[in-house]
Coordinates of C-alpha atoms in Angstrom, one line a residue:
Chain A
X1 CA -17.6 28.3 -29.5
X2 CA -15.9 25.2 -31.4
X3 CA -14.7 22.8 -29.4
X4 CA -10.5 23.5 -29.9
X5 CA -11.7 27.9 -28.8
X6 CA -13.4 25.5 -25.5
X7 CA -10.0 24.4 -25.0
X8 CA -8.0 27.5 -25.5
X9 CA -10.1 28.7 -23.7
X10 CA -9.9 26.4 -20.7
X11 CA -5.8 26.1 -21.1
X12 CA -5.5 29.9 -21.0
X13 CA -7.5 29.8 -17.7
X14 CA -4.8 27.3 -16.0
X15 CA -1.6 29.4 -17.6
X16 CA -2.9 32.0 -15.3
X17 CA -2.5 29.6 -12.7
X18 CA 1.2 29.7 -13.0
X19 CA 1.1 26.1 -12.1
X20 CA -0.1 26.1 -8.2
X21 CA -1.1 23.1 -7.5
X22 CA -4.0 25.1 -4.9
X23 CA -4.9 27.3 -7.2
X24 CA -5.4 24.7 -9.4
X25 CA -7.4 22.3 -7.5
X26 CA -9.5 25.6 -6.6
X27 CA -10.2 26.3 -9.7
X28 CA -11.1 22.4 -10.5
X29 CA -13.5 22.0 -7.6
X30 CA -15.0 25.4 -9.1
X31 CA -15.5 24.1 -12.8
X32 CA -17.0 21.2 -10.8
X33 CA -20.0 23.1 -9.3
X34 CA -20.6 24.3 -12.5
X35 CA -22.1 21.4 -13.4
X36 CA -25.9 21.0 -13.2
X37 CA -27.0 18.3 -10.7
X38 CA -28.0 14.6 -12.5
X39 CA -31.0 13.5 -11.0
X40 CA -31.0 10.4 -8.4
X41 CA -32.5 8.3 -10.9
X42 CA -29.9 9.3 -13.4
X43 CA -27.4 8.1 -10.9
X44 CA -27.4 4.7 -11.5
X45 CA -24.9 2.1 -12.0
X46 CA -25.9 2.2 -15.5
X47 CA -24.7 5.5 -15.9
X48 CA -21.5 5.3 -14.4
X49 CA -18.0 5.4 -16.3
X50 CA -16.2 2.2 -15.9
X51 CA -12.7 2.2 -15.3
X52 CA -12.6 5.1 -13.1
X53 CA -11.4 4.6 -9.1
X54 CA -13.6 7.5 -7.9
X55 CA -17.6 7.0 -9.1
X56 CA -18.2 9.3 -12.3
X57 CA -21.9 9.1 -13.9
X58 CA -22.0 10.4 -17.9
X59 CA -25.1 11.1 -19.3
X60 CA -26.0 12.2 -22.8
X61 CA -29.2 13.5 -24.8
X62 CA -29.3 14.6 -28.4
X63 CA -31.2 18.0 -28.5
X64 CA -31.6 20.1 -32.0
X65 CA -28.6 18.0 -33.8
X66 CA -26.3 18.3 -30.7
X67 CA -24.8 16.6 -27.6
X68 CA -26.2 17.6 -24.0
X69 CA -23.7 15.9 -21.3
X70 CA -24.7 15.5 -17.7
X71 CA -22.3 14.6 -15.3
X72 CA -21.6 13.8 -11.8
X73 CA -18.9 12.4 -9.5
X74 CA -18.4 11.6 -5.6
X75 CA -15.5 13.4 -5.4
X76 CA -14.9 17.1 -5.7
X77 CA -11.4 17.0 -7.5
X78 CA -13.1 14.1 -10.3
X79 CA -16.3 16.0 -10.5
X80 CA -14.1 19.3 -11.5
X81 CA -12.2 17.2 -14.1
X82 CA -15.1 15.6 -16.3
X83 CA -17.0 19.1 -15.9
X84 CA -13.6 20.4 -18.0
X85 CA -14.5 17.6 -20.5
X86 CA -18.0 18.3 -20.3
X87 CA -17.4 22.1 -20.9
X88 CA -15.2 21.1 -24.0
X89 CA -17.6 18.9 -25.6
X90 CA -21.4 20.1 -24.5
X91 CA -24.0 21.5 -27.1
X92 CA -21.4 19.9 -30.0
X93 CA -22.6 18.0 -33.0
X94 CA -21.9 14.1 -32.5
X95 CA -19.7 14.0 -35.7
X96 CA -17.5 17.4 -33.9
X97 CA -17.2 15.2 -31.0
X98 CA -16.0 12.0 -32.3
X99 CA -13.7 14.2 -35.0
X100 CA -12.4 16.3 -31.9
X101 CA -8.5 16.3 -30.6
X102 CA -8.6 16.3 -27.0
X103 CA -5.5 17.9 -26.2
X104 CA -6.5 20.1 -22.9
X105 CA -5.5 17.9 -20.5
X106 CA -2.2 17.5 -21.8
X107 CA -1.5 21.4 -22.0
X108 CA -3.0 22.2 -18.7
X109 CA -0.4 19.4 -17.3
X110 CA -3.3 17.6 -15.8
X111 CA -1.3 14.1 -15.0
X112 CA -0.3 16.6 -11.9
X113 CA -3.6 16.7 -10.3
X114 CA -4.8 12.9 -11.4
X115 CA -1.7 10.9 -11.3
X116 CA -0.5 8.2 -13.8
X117 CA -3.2 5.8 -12.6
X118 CA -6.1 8.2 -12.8
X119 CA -5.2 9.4 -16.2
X120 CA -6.6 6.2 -17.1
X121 CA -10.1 6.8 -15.8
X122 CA -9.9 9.9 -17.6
X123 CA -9.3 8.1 -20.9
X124 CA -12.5 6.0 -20.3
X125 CA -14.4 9.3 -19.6
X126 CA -13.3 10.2 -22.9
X127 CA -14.4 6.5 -24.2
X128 CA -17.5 6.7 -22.6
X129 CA -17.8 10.5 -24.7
X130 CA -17.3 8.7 -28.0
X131 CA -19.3 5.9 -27.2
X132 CA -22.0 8.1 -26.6
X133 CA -21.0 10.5 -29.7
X134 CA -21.4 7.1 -32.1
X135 CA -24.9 5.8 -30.9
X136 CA -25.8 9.4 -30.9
X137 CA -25.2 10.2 -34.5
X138 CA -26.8 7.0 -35.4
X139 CA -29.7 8.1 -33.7
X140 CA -29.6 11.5 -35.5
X141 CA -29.7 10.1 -39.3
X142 CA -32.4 7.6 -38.3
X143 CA -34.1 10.4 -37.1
Chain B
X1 CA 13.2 -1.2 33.4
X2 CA 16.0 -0.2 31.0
X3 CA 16.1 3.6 30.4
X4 CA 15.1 4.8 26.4
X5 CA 16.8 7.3 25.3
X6 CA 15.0 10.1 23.8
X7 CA 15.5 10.8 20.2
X8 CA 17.1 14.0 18.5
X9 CA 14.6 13.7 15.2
X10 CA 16.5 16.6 13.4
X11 CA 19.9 14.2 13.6
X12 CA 18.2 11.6 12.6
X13 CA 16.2 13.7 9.7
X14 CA 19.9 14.7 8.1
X15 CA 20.6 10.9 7.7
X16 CA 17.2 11.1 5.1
X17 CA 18.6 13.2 2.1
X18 CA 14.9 12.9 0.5
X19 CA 13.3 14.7 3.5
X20 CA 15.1 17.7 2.3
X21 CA 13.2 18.8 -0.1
X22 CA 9.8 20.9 -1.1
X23 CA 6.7 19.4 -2.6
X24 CA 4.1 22.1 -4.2
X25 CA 6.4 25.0 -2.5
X26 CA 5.9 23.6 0.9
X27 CA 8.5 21.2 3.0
X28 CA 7.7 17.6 2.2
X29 CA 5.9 15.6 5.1
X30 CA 6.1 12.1 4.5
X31 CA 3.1 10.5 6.0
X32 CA 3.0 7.1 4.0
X33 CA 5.6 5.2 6.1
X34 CA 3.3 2.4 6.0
X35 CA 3.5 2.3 2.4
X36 CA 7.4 2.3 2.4
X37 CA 9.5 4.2 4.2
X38 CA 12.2 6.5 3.3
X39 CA 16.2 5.1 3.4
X40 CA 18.9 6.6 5.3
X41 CA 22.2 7.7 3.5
X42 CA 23.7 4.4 5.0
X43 CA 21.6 2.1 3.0
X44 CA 21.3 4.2 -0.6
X45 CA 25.8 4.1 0.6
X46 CA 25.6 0.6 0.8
X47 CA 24.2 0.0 -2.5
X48 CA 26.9 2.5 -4.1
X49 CA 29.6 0.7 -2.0
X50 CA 28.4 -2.8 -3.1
X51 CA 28.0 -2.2 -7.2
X52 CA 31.2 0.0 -6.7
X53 CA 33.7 -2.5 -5.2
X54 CA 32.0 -5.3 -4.4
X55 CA 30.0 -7.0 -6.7
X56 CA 29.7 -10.6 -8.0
X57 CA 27.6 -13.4 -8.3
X58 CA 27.7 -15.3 -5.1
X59 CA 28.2 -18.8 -4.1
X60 CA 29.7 -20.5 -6.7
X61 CA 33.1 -18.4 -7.9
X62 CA 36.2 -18.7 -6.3
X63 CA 37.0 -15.4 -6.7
X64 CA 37.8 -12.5 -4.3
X65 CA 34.9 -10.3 -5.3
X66 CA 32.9 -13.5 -5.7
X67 CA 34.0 -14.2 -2.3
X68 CA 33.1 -10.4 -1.0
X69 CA 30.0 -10.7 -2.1
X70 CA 29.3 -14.3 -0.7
X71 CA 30.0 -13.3 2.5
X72 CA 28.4 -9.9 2.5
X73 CA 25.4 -11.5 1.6
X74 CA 25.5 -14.5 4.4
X75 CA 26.4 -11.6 6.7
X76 CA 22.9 -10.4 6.2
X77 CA 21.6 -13.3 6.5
X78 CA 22.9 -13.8 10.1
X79 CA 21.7 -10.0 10.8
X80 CA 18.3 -11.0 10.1
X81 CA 18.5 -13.8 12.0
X82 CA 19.2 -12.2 15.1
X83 CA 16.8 -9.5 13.9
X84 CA 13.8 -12.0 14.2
X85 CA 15.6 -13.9 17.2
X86 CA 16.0 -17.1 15.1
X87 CA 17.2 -19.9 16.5
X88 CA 20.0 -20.4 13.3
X89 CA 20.3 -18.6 9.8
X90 CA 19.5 -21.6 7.6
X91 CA 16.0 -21.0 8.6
X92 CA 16.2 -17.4 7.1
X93 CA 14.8 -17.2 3.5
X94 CA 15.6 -14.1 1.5
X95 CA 12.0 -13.4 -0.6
X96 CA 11.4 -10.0 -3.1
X97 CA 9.2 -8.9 0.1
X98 CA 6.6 -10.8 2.3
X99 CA 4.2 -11.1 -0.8
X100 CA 6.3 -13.5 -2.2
X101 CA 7.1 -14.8 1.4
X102 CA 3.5 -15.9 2.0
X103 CA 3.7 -17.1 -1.5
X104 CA 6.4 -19.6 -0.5
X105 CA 4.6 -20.9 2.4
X106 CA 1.0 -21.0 0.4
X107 CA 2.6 -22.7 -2.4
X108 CA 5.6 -24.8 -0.7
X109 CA 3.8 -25.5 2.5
X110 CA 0.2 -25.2 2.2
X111 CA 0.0 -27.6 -1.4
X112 CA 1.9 -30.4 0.6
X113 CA -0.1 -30.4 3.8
X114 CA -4.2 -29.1 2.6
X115 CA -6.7 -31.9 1.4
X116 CA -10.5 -31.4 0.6
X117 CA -12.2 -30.1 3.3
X118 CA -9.6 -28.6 5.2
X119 CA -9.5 -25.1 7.3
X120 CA -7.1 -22.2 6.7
X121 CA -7.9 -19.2 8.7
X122 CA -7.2 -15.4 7.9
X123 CA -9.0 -12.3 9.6
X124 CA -10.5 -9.8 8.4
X125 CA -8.3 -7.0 8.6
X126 CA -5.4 -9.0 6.1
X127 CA -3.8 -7.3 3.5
X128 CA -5.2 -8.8 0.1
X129 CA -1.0 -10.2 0.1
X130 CA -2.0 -12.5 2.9
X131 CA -5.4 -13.4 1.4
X132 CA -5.2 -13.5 -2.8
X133 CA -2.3 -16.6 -1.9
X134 CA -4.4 -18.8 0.4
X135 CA -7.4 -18.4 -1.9
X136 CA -5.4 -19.7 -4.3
X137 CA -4.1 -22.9 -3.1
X138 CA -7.8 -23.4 -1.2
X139 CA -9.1 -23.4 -4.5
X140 CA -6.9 -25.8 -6.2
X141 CA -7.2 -28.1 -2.9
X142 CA -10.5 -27.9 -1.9
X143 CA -9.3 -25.9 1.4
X144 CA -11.9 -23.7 3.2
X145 CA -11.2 -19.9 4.3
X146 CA -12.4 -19.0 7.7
X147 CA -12.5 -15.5 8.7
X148 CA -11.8 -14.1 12.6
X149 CA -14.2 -11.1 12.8
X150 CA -13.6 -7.5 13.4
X151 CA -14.9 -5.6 16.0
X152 CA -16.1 -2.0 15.3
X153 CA -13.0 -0.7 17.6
X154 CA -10.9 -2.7 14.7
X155 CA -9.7 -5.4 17.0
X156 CA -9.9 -9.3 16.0
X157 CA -12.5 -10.7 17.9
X158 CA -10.3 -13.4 20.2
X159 CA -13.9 -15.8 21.0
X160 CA -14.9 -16.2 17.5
X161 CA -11.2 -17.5 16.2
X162 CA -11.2 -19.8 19.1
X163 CA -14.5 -21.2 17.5
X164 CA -13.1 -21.3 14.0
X165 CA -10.4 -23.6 15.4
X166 CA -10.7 -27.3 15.1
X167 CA -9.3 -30.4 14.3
X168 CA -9.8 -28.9 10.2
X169 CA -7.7 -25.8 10.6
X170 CA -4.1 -26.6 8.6
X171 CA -2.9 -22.8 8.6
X172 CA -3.6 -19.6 10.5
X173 CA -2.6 -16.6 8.7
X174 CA -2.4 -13.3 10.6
X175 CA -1.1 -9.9 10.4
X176 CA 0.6 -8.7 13.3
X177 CA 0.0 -5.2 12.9
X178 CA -2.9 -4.1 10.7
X179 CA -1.4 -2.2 7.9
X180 CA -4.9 0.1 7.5
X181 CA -6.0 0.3 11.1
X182 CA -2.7 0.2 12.9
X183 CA -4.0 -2.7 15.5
X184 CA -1.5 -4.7 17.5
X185 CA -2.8 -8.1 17.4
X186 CA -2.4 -10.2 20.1
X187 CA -0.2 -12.6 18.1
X188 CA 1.0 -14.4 21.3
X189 CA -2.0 -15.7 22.4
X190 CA -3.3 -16.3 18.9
X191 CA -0.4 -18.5 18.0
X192 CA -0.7 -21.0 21.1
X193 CA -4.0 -21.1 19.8
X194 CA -3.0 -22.5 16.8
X195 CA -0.6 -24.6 17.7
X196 CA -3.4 -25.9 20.7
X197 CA -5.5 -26.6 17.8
X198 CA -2.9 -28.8 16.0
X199 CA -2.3 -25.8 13.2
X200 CA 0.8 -23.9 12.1
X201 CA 0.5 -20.1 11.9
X202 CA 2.3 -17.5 9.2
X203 CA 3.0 -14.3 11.1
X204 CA 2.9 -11.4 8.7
X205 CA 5.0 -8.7 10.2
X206 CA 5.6 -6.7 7.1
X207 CA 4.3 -3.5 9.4
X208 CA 5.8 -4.9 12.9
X209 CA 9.3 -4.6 12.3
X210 CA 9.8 -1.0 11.8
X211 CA 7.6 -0.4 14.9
X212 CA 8.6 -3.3 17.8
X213 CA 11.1 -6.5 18.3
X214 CA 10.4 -9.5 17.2
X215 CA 11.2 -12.7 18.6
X216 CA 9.8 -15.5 16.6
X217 CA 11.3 -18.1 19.3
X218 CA 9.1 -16.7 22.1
X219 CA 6.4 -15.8 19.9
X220 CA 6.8 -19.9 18.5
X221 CA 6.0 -18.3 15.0
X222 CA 6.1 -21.2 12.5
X223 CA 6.5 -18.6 9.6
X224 CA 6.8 -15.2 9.4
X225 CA 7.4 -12.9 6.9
X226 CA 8.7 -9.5 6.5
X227 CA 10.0 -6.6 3.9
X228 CA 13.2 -4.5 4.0
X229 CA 11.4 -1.3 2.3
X230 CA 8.7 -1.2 5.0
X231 CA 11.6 -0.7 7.6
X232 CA 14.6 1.7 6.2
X233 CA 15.8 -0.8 3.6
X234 CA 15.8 -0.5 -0.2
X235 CA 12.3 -2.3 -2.3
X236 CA 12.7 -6.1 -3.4
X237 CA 13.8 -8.0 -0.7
X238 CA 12.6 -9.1 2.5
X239 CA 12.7 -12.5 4.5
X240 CA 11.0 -15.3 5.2
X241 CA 11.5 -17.2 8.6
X242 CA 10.7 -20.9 8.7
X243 CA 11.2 -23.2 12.0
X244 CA 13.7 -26.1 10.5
X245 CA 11.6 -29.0 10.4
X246 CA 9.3 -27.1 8.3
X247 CA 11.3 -25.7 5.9
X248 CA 12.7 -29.2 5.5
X249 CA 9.4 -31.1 5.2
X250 CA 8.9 -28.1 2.2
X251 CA 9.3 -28.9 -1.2
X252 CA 11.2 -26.0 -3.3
X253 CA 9.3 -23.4 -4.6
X254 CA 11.1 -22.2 -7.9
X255 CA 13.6 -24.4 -9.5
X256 CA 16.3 -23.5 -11.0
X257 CA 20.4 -22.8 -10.1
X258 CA 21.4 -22.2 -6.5
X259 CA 18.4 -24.3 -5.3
X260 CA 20.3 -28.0 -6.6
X261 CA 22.5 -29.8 -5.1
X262 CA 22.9 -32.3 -8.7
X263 CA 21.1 -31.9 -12.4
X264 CA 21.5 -34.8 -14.1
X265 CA 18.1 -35.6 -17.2
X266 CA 17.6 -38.9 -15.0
X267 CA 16.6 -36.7 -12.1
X268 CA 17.9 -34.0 -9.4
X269 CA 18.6 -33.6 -5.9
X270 CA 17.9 -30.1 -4.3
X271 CA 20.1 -28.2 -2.4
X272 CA 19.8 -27.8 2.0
X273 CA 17.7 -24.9 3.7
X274 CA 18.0 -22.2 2.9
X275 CA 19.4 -22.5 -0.6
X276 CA 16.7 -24.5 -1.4
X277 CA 14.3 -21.8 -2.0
X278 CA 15.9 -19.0 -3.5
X279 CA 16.3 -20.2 -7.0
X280 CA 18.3 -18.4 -9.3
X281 CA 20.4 -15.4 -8.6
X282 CA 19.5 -13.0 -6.0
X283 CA 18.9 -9.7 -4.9
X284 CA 22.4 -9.6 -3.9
X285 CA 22.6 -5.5 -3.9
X286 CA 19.9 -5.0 -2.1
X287 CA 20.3 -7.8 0.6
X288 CA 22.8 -6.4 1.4
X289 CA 21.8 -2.5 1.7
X290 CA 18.9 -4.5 4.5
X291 CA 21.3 -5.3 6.2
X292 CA 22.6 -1.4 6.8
X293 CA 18.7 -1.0 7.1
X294 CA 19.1 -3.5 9.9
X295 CA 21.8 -1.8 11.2
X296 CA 19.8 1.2 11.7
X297 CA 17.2 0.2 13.4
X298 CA 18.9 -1.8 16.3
X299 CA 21.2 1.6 16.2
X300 CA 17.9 3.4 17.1
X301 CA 16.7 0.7 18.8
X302 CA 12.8 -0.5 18.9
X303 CA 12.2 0.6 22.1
X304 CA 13.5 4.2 21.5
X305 CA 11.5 4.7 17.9
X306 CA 8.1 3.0 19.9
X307 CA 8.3 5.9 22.4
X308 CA 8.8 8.5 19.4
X309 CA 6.4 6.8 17.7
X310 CA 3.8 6.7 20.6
X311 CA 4.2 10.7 20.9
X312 CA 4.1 11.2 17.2
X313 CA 0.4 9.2 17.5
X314 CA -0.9 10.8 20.1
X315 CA 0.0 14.2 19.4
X316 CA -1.7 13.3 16.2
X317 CA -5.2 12.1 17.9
X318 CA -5.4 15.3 20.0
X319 CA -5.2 17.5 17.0
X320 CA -7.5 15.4 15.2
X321 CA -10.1 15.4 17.7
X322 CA -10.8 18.7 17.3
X323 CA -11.4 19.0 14.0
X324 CA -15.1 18.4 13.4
X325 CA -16.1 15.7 11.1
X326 CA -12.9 13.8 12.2
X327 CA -14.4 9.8 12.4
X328 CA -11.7 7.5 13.6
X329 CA -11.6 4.3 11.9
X330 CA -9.8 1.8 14.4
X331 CA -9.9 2.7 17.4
X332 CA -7.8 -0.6 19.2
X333 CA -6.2 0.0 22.4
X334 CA -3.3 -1.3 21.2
X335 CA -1.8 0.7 18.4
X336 CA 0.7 1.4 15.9
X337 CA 1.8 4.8 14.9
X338 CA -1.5 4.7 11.9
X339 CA -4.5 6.8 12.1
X340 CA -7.0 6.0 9.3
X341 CA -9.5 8.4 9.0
X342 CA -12.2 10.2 7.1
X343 CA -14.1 13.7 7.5
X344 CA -17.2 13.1 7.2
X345 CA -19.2 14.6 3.7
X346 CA -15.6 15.1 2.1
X347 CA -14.3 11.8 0.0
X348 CA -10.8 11.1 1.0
X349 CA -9.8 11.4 -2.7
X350 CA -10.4 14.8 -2.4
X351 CA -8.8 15.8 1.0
X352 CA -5.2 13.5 -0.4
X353 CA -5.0 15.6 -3.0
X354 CA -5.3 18.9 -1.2
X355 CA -3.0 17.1 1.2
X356 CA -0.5 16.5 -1.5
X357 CA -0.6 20.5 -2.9
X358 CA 0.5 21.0 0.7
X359 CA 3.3 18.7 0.7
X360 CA 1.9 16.1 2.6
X361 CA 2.0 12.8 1.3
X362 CA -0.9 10.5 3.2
X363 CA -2.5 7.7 1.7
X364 CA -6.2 7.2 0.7
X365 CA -8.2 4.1 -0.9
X366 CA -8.4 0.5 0.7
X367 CA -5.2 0.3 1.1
X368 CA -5.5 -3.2 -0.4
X369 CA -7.5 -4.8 2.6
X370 CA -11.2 -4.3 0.7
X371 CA -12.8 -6.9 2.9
X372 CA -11.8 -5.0 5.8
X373 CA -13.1 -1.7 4.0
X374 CA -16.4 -3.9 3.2
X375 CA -16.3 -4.6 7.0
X376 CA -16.3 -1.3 8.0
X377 CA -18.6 -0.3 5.3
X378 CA -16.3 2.0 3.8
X379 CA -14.7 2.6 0.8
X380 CA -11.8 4.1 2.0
X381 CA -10.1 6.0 4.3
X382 CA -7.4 8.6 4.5
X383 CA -4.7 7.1 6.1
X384 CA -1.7 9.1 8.0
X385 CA 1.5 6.8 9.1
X386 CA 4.5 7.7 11.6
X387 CA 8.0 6.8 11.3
X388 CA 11.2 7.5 13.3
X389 CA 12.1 10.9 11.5
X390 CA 8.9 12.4 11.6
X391 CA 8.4 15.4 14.0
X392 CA 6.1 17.0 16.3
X393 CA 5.9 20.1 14.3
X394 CA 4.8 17.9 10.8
X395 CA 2.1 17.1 12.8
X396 CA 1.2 20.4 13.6
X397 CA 1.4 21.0 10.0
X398 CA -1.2 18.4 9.2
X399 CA -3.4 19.3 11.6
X400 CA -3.7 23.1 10.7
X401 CA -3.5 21.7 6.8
X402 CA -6.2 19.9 7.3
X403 CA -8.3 21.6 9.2
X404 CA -7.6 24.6 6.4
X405 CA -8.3 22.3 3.4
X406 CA -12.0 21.5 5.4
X407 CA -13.0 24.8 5.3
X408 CA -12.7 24.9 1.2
X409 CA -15.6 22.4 1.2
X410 CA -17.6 24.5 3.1
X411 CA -17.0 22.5 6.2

């Protein structure tokens, strides 16, 4: 799937929510177990997303041409939220990444469920992403 | 002993028009008094009534609105005065809230009086409002923090401060009531202490005076500082109480209009106490809505909301307890209507938000005291806070909430 069918697909899933903020958080926490388990190791300061109240790690790896993410959080709710991003973005070519609109969080209304403040960790999740997109692509025409 | 009346919550619930209302689909419970509280329909009335037919700038037209508004807002000032049991109004300071009141006394007080080497000690359980000001001025005079201790039950630990104390301390800055834990502190004794030591002492009773009376002559408070939105009243103003001689012996703070007494290029003389230090004009409006904020507590009266409030806390507690996981964090005998909290394995980020998709609104973080968090060894903690119009049943509802919203980690 591109990465705009991963968020049609993800914003048809929370239309059927018909805006319950329960459901919705549900449904968050559920994306968030999703998400296969970083390592100890991985979880190291080094790894974490700065700019983000609750602790988010980001990890990425280049395999056949295309992003792997790895993420974690230690909280539920944040965990469910970069697994959304993660979702979106994971087995993408770096170029697709850094090209990509991220307009999911917007549709899904998700300022709701992370407040104004949060929205800016969010943003540097999506910072870290591209951060990660660039050296990544570098690495792939070196390569 | 003077009989309390009990209190009929549901009246007093109809004078809060923003209770009425649903959050997520459920009924709102407003748990984050200690944040700010809500405002009756007397104070948002006030505010109409005073931009409606009343307003003006104060003190220097001749005017009859000019005049209204003068004395509406020296009216206040009197009301807060006997509020705090003052010995006269002049030594009342309207501030934006007691940030800026600490502020004042950091900057106005503390620059005159500190040299090199001097003491200033806070505890450990301030708000960073009564610590970020004194780091400040310490810095740019060479003053030294000192920090009374916390004990694991979150009470100040009365025989280290009584070590801190010496012939160096200048300033003792203190909460009165912990705004995370909820501890009473045993201002009383800690201020003769002070004073025994040769110090002065700010009192900040920013969460004291929706909860208990204050009497800054028996206390012997030199300064203490409060807000209006912490106790019914509208955001942006609050007071600052100096003794006389102090505010006197003060330089101003801000300069400016108001605060003069003659501008002339070859110098200027500044006004008396308390005009002095509020530069500018001020928060006319919303003085004056404190003052129907005032109005309502007294109305109420301190001894009636401490007894609701007691219940309201205890009631609480017993629910809690039961719910497994359920870890305390301040436990002090002595106690306002706060519980902080966490459950263990289940971050309190989490648990606010589930919170908030029920309509309750708590609050969770540091609750801007981070030493005290470091203290603790915690990063946070859900914190639930009482006010007169909250009921026994909302705390029903948070307790079986709660203890629903568990059980979706897998508690």
């Amino acid at each position: 799937m591109t990465i705009d069918e991963q968020q049609k697909q993800l914003i048809a899933q929370f239309q059927l929510l018909d805006g319950d903020m329960e459901m919705a958080l549900q449904y968050i926490m559920e994306l968030g177990e999703e998400l296969p388990g970083i390592t100890d190791e991985e979880r190291s300061d080094e790894n974490i997303v700065k700019g983000c109240q609750s602790k988010v790690w980001l990890i990425a790896s280049l395999e056949n041409g295309k992003i792997q993410f790895k993420a974690d959080s230690n909280t539920a709710i944040t965990k469910g939220l970069v697994s959304m991003l993660v979702k979106v973005l994971n087995h993408q070519r770096p170029e697709d990444v850094l090209s990509a609109e991220i307009h999911f969080p917007e549709k899904i209304g998700m300022n709701r469920f992370i407040g104004t403040q949060r929205s800016n960790g969010f943003a540097s999740m999506i910072k870290q992403i591209n951060y990660y997109a660039v050296a990544l692509s570098t690495e792939k025409s070196n390569a | 002993m003077t009989q309390v009346a009990a209190l009929d919550v549901s009246t007093i619930r109809k004078e809060f028009p923003i209770l009425n209302q649903e959050v997520n689909g459920y009924p709102l419970v407003y748990f984050d008094n200690a944040a700010s509280s809500q405002k009756p329909k007397s104070v948002i009335q006030a505010l109409v009534d005073y931009y409606s037919k009343d307003h003006s700038n104060i003190h220097r037209g001749l005017h009859t609105l000019a005049e209204r508004a003068t004395s509406g807002y020296e009216q206040v000032r009197k009301m807060a005065q006997t509020f705090v049991n003052a010995d006269e109004p002049e030594e009342i300071i309207f501030t934006r809230g007691t940030t800026e009141s600490i502020n004042l006394v950091a900057q106005a007080y503390g620059r005159k009086v500190l040299e090199e080497g001097d003491e200033i000690i806070l505890s450990e359980m301030e708000h960073h409002s009564n610590i970020v000001p004194w780091q400040m001025v310490a810095e740019e005079k060479g003053a030294i923090i000192k920090v009374i201790p916390v004990s694991n039950f979150g009470e100040l630990i009365l025989e280290e401060y009584e070590n801190l104390l010496s012939e160096k301390t200048k300033i003792v800055a203190l909460n009165y009531i912990s705004n995370s834990l909820g501890t009473i502190n045993s201002v009383q004794e800690i201020i003769e202490k002070a004073h025994h030591a040769g110090a002065k002492i700010l009192i900040d009773a920013a969460q004291a005076a929706p909860h208990l009376k204050i009497d800054v002559q028996e206390l012997e408070a030199d300064f203490l500082a409060l807000s209006s939105h912490k106790m019914y009243g509208p955001t942006g103003v609050g007071i600052l109480y100096g003794k006389r001689e102090l505010l006197e012996y003060m330089d101003p703070y801000q300069g400016g209009g108001e605060m003069i007494k003659e501008v002339h290029f070859s110098g200027t003389t500044y006004n008396d106490i308390p005009y002095k230090f509020e530069a500018g004009t001020p928060n006319i409006a919303d003085v004056i809505a404190f003052g129907a904020a005032i109005d309502f507590v007294e109305r109420i009266g301190h001894d009636t909301i401490q007894t609701h409030e007691k219940e309201l806390l205890e009631k609480a507690m017993e629910g809690l307890n039961q719910i497994e996981g359920f870890e305390p964090v301040g436990v002090a005998k002595n106690k306002a209507s706060v519980i902080s909290f966490n459950i263990n394995g289940i971050h309190s980020y989490d648990l606010g938000m589930w919170l908030d998709a029920r309509g309750i609104a708590v609050r969770t973080g540091h609750h801007c005291t981070q030493p005290l968090m470091d203290r603790m060894g915690l990063e946070g903690t859900i914190r639930a806070s009482f006010a007169v119009y909250n009921s026994p049943e909302e705390i029903d509802s948070f307790v079986d909430s709660l203890s629903q919203i568990i059980k979706k980690f897998g508690k």
